Tab-separated table of C-alpha atoms in Angstrom:
chain	number	residue	atom	x	y	z
A	221	MET	CA	215.032	83.782	-34.100
A	222	SER	CA	216.746	79.979	-33.046
A	223	ILE	CA	214.968	77.094	-33.890
A	224	GLU	CA	213.833	74.746	-31.036
A	225	HIS	CA	215.730	70.994	-31.441
A	226	THR	CA	212.021	69.252	-31.173
A	227	ARG	CA	210.392	66.437	-33.217
A	228	ASP	CA	206.899	68.258	-31.923
A	229	TRP	CA	205.372	69.860	-35.816
A	230	SER	CA	202.164	70.818	-33.783
A	231	THR	CA	203.712	74.646	-34.667
A	232	LEU	CA	204.917	74.773	-38.192
A	233	LEU	CA	208.420	76.896	-39.292
A	234	PRO	CA	208.044	80.334	-40.159
A	235	ALA	CA	208.102	80.815	-44.067
A	236	GLU	CA	211.451	81.530	-45.646
A	237	LYS	CA	211.731	85.206	-46.503
A	238	PRO	CA	214.129	86.163	-49.370
A	239	ASN	CA	217.032	88.590	-48.194
A	240	GLY	CA	217.022	90.792	-51.317
A	241	PRO	CA	214.620	91.717	-53.437
A	242	ILE	CA	212.536	89.433	-55.754
A	243	ASP	CA	212.946	88.991	-59.458
A	244	GLN	CA	211.906	87.006	-62.139
A	245	ALA	CA	214.876	84.383	-61.739
A	246	PHE	CA	214.022	84.063	-57.700
A	247	GLN	CA	213.221	80.260	-56.929
A	248	LEU	CA	213.506	79.153	-60.605
A	249	PRO	CA	212.875	75.608	-60.002
A	250	ASN	CA	215.402	72.452	-61.004
A	251	ILE	CA	213.330	70.996	-63.934
A	252	GLU	CA	213.234	70.845	-67.503
A	253	CYS	CA	210.448	72.771	-68.564
A	254	PHE	CA	209.513	70.287	-71.172
A	255	THR	CA	207.349	68.690	-67.838
A	256	LEU	CA	204.846	71.700	-69.130
A	257	TYR	CA	203.255	69.662	-72.232
A	258	ARG	CA	201.980	67.001	-70.062
A	259	PHE	CA	199.492	69.821	-69.099
A	260	PRO	CA	197.636	71.229	-72.035
A	261	CYS	CA	195.555	73.845	-72.098
A	262	VAL	CA	194.820	75.094	-75.464
A	263	LEU	CA	193.264	78.453	-76.584
A	264	LYS	CA	191.383	78.145	-79.856
A	265	HIS	CA	189.268	81.411	-79.056
A	266	PRO	CA	189.895	84.864	-78.160
A	267	SER	CA	186.556	84.587	-76.009
A	268	GLY	CA	187.932	82.675	-73.626
A	269	TYR	CA	191.286	84.710	-73.181
A	270	ASP	CA	190.606	85.499	-69.388
A	271	THR	CA	189.792	82.239	-68.496
A	272	TRP	CA	192.331	80.573	-70.596
A	273	ARG	CA	195.049	82.885	-68.761
A	274	ASN	CA	194.116	81.989	-65.233
A	275	GLU	CA	194.989	78.381	-66.204
A	276	ILE	CA	198.246	79.279	-67.683
A	277	TYR	CA	199.123	81.032	-64.576
A	278	HIS	CA	198.437	78.126	-61.962
A	279	THR	CA	199.794	75.775	-64.244
A	280	LEU	CA	203.240	77.250	-64.422
A	281	LYS	CA	202.952	78.368	-60.190
A	282	ILE	CA	202.536	74.792	-59.268
A	283	HIS	CA	206.021	74.743	-61.247
A	284	ASN	CA	207.196	77.836	-59.525
A	285	LEU	CA	207.372	79.169	-62.919
A	286	HIS	CA	204.485	82.437	-62.921
A	287	ARG	CA	206.987	85.066	-62.286
A	288	LEU	CA	208.453	84.079	-65.855
A	289	ILE	CA	205.301	85.800	-67.236
A	290	ASP	CA	204.910	88.873	-64.656
A	291	SER	CA	206.122	91.544	-66.435
A	292	ASN	CA	205.552	93.552	-63.484
A	293	ILE	CA	208.408	91.443	-61.538
A	294	VAL	CA	211.506	93.124	-62.681
A	295	ARG	CA	214.304	90.619	-64.589
A	296	PRO	CA	217.064	89.052	-63.034
A	297	TYR	CA	220.529	91.455	-64.063
A	298	LYS	CA	222.342	89.646	-66.915
A	299	ASP	CA	225.709	88.942	-64.936
A	300	SER	CA	223.853	87.455	-61.957
A	301	PRO	CA	224.297	83.591	-60.976
A	302	ASN	CA	220.990	82.629	-63.004
A	303	ALA	CA	220.543	85.009	-66.014
A	304	ARG	CA	221.751	82.058	-67.975
A	305	LYS	CA	218.860	79.425	-66.848
A	306	TRP	CA	216.242	82.269	-66.502
A	307	GLN	CA	216.810	83.137	-70.134
A	308	GLN	CA	216.136	79.430	-71.004
A	309	MET	CA	213.681	78.489	-68.770
A	310	SER	CA	211.841	82.048	-70.012
A	311	ILE	CA	212.444	80.903	-73.695
A	312	GLU	CA	210.669	77.729	-73.025
A	313	VAL	CA	208.029	78.750	-71.240
A	314	ARG	CA	207.186	81.199	-73.734
A	315	ASN	CA	207.300	78.481	-76.286
A	316	TRP	CA	205.097	76.448	-74.060
A	317	ILE	CA	201.962	79.209	-74.219
A	318	ALA	CA	202.713	79.476	-77.936
A	319	TRP	CA	201.814	75.689	-78.034
A	320	ASN	CA	198.915	76.291	-76.357
A	321	MET	CA	197.249	78.733	-78.644
A	322	ASP	CA	195.880	78.510	-82.084
A	323	PRO	CA	198.715	79.406	-84.606
A	324	ILE	CA	196.601	82.115	-86.233
A	325	LEU	CA	196.085	84.224	-82.615
A	326	VAL	CA	200.305	83.475	-81.936
A	327	ARG	CA	201.080	85.155	-85.367
A	328	MET	CA	198.798	88.521	-84.301
A	329	ILE	CA	200.739	88.541	-81.346
A	330	VAL	CA	204.451	88.250	-82.817
A	331	LYS	CA	203.180	90.306	-85.533
A	332	GLU	CA	202.304	93.184	-82.856
A	333	GLN	CA	204.701	92.927	-80.394
A	334	ALA	CA	207.742	94.274	-80.489
A	335	ARG	CA	209.784	91.763	-78.961
A	336	ALA	CA	208.244	88.166	-78.405
A	337	GLN	CA	211.225	86.308	-77.283
A	338	LEU	CA	210.426	85.961	-73.656
A	339	ALA	CA	207.515	84.573	-71.899
A	340	ASP	CA	206.515	88.211	-70.346
A	341	GLU	CA	206.950	90.061	-73.117
A	342	PHE	CA	205.054	87.258	-75.367
A	343	MET	CA	202.423	87.539	-72.572
A	344	THR	CA	202.149	91.082	-72.165
A	345	GLY	CA	201.657	91.347	-76.082
A	346	ALA	CA	198.663	88.549	-75.502
A	347	ASP	CA	197.342	90.936	-73.004
A	348	VAL	CA	197.191	93.860	-75.263
A	349	LEU	CA	195.921	92.072	-77.870
A	350	LEU	CA	193.443	89.410	-77.010
A	351	ARG	CA	191.565	91.427	-74.327
A	352	GLN	CA	190.475	93.765	-76.371
A	353	PHE	CA	188.262	90.707	-78.164
A	354	THR	CA	186.704	88.730	-75.092
A	355	ARG	CA	183.703	90.978	-74.971
A	356	SER	CA	180.647	89.308	-75.726
A	357	PRO	CA	177.475	91.516	-75.481
A	358	GLN	CA	174.514	90.060	-74.693
A	359	ASP	CA	172.213	92.835	-74.619
A	360	PRO	CA	170.093	93.675	-77.766
A	361	GLU	CA	171.161	97.164	-77.879
A	362	ASP	CA	174.671	95.692	-77.298
A	363	VAL	CA	174.118	93.322	-80.356
A	364	SER	CA	173.078	96.433	-82.838
A	365	ASP	CA	175.799	98.536	-81.773
A	366	VAL	CA	178.481	96.121	-82.569
A	367	LEU	CA	176.975	95.163	-85.537
A	368	LEU	CA	176.316	98.654	-86.580
A	369	LYS	CA	180.534	99.070	-85.951
A	370	PHE	CA	181.097	96.546	-88.058
A	371	ILE	CA	179.128	97.159	-91.250
A	372	GLY	CA	179.365	100.950	-90.759
A	373	CYS	CA	183.678	100.585	-89.981
A	374	GLN	CA	185.359	102.849	-92.936
A	375	ARG	CA	188.912	103.467	-93.386
A	376	ARG	CA	188.136	107.212	-93.510
A	377	HIS	CA	187.458	107.032	-89.657
A	378	TYR	CA	191.075	106.027	-88.871
A	379	SER	CA	194.601	107.783	-88.670
A	380	SER	CA	196.253	105.022	-90.285
A	381	ALA	CA	195.091	101.827	-92.215
A	382	ARG	CA	196.905	100.333	-89.914
A	383	TRP	CA	194.606	101.068	-87.106
A	384	PHE	CA	191.312	100.386	-89.602
A	385	VAL	CA	192.687	97.120	-90.562
A	386	HIS	CA	193.039	96.245	-86.517
A	387	ARG	CA	189.306	97.732	-85.930
A	388	LEU	CA	187.467	95.588	-88.678
A	389	MET	CA	189.081	92.789	-87.232
A	390	GLU	CA	188.248	93.609	-83.762
A	391	TYR	CA	184.066	94.210	-84.457
A	392	TYR	CA	184.418	90.751	-86.512
A	393	THR	CA	185.668	89.471	-83.761
A	394	HIS	CA	182.669	90.748	-81.286
A	395	THR	CA	180.358	89.481	-84.160
A	396	MET	CA	181.759	85.954	-83.425
A	397	ASN	CA	181.603	85.855	-79.933
A	398	MET	CA	178.192	87.082	-80.172
A	399	LYS	CA	177.605	83.615	-82.639
A	400	LEU	CA	176.143	85.580	-85.375
A	401	ARG	CA	177.436	83.880	-87.930
A	402	ILE	CA	178.267	86.616	-90.573
A	403	PRO	CA	180.435	84.691	-93.767
A	404	PRO	CA	183.920	85.625	-93.487
A	405	PHE	CA	183.876	86.988	-97.062
A	406	VAL	CA	181.653	90.132	-95.547
A	407	PRO	CA	184.999	91.510	-94.043
A	408	LEU	CA	187.238	90.510	-96.351
A	409	LEU	CA	185.113	92.589	-99.460
A	410	ILE	CA	184.690	95.521	-96.497
A	411	LEU	CA	188.708	95.455	-96.030
A	412	LEU	CA	189.533	94.835	-99.389
A	413	ALA	CA	187.214	97.885	-100.566
A	414	GLN	CA	188.224	100.564	-98.189
A	415	ILE	CA	192.072	99.761	-97.984
A	416	GLU	CA	192.565	100.257	-101.467
A	417	GLY	CA	193.640	103.999	-101.444
A	418	ASP	CA	196.419	102.598	-98.881
A	419	VAL	CA	198.021	99.789	-100.984
A	420	GLY	CA	197.058	100.164	-104.509
A	421	PRO	CA	195.082	98.939	-107.146
A	422	ALA	CA	197.544	96.140	-107.923
A	423	PHE	CA	197.037	94.407	-104.570
A	424	VAL	CA	192.957	94.971	-103.928
A	425	ASN	CA	193.013	93.488	-107.702
A	426	LEU	CA	194.952	90.462	-107.623
A	427	ARG	CA	192.523	89.748	-104.262
A	428	TYR	CA	189.671	89.817	-106.424
A	429	GLU	CA	191.065	88.213	-108.895
A	430	ARG	CA	191.621	84.699	-106.576
A	431	LEU	CA	187.584	85.363	-105.201
A	432	GLU	CA	186.374	85.336	-108.479
A	433	ASN	CA	188.367	82.171	-109.873
A	434	MET	CA	186.713	80.471	-106.768
A	435	ASN	CA	183.532	77.786	-107.273
A	436	ASN	CA	181.338	79.551	-104.187
A	437	ILE	CA	183.107	82.410	-102.034
A	438	ALA	CA	179.952	81.938	-99.543
A	439	GLU	CA	182.143	78.275	-98.761
A	440	ASP	CA	185.529	79.207	-100.142
A	441	VAL	CA	186.101	82.205	-97.982
A	442	THR	CA	186.516	80.428	-94.663
A	443	LYS	CA	187.709	82.410	-91.245
A	444	GLY	CA	190.954	81.129	-92.242
A	445	TYR	CA	191.187	82.341	-95.427
A	446	PHE	CA	190.349	86.014	-94.071
A	447	GLU	CA	192.816	85.852	-91.392
A	448	ASN	CA	195.337	85.212	-93.877
A	449	VAL	CA	194.389	88.588	-96.019
A	450	TYR	CA	194.256	90.412	-92.793
A	451	PHE	CA	197.714	89.440	-92.490
A	452	ASP	CA	199.090	89.957	-96.150
A	453	VAL	CA	197.405	93.490	-95.726
A	454	LEU	CA	199.849	94.063	-92.814
A	455	GLU	CA	203.067	92.547	-93.590
A	456	TYR	CA	201.939	95.078	-97.041
A	457	LEU	CA	201.664	98.052	-95.390
A	458	ASP	CA	204.850	97.446	-93.206
A	459	SER	CA	206.791	96.947	-96.447
A	460	MET	CA	205.718	99.737	-97.705
A	461	ASP	CA	206.136	101.644	-94.685
A	462	GLN	CA	210.115	99.913	-94.939
A	463	SER	CA	210.336	100.796	-98.558
A	464	ARG	CA	209.432	104.721	-97.483
A	465	ARG	CA	211.719	104.887	-94.466
A	466	LEU	CA	214.815	103.754	-97.236
A	467	ILE	CA	213.371	106.322	-99.497
A	468	GLU	CA	213.901	109.543	-97.030
A	469	GLU	CA	217.224	108.011	-95.498
A	470	ASP	CA	219.268	108.427	-98.703
């Protein structure tokens, strides 16, 4: 349809429609991604994930970068003209998103997501991992249910040690969402008591010795301390699996 030669703007031009399929490289802006760092939006606790994610999305949309975090939109072909620009921007957006998270949450995502270098895969990992921690029940029956699940979390109820460790962290996070103020040494002791059959007594006894050397376990075992042991267990399980595979290959 031809456009009328006039200065009368009472009728606006129709929106431009793309000629081909839209991929993540469609209409990438000519901006430096460091501009995003002028818009801090820090997620400190998983309970606020959904609100935080919406803020991240809208900030990116303002700069026409929102498609980079949508794994439902196809990526560009590697030989397309915008491929290199898309890759660089995707990595930079991913780094900005991680900058807006508590480092322990970033570590959890990278640990569990097979690939988390690009923006869409990092956000997919965040969706899968952190949304399970957002529920914050307030009904007394829900509170009792979460407490019983947390206290009764046992290794024998799960097919793998890794699944048990994740569940324990999930249940403990729910208690924090409800502000029940369970001290971090409680899930730590549950973890060590239940995981010994998988990691061996040497691993567990070393952690017990460190606890015995503390002046006050209730004060010295912080949430961060528990999270570090949580990751130590996961990394140790990974190393055991890797050693097992090498032996089987030989």
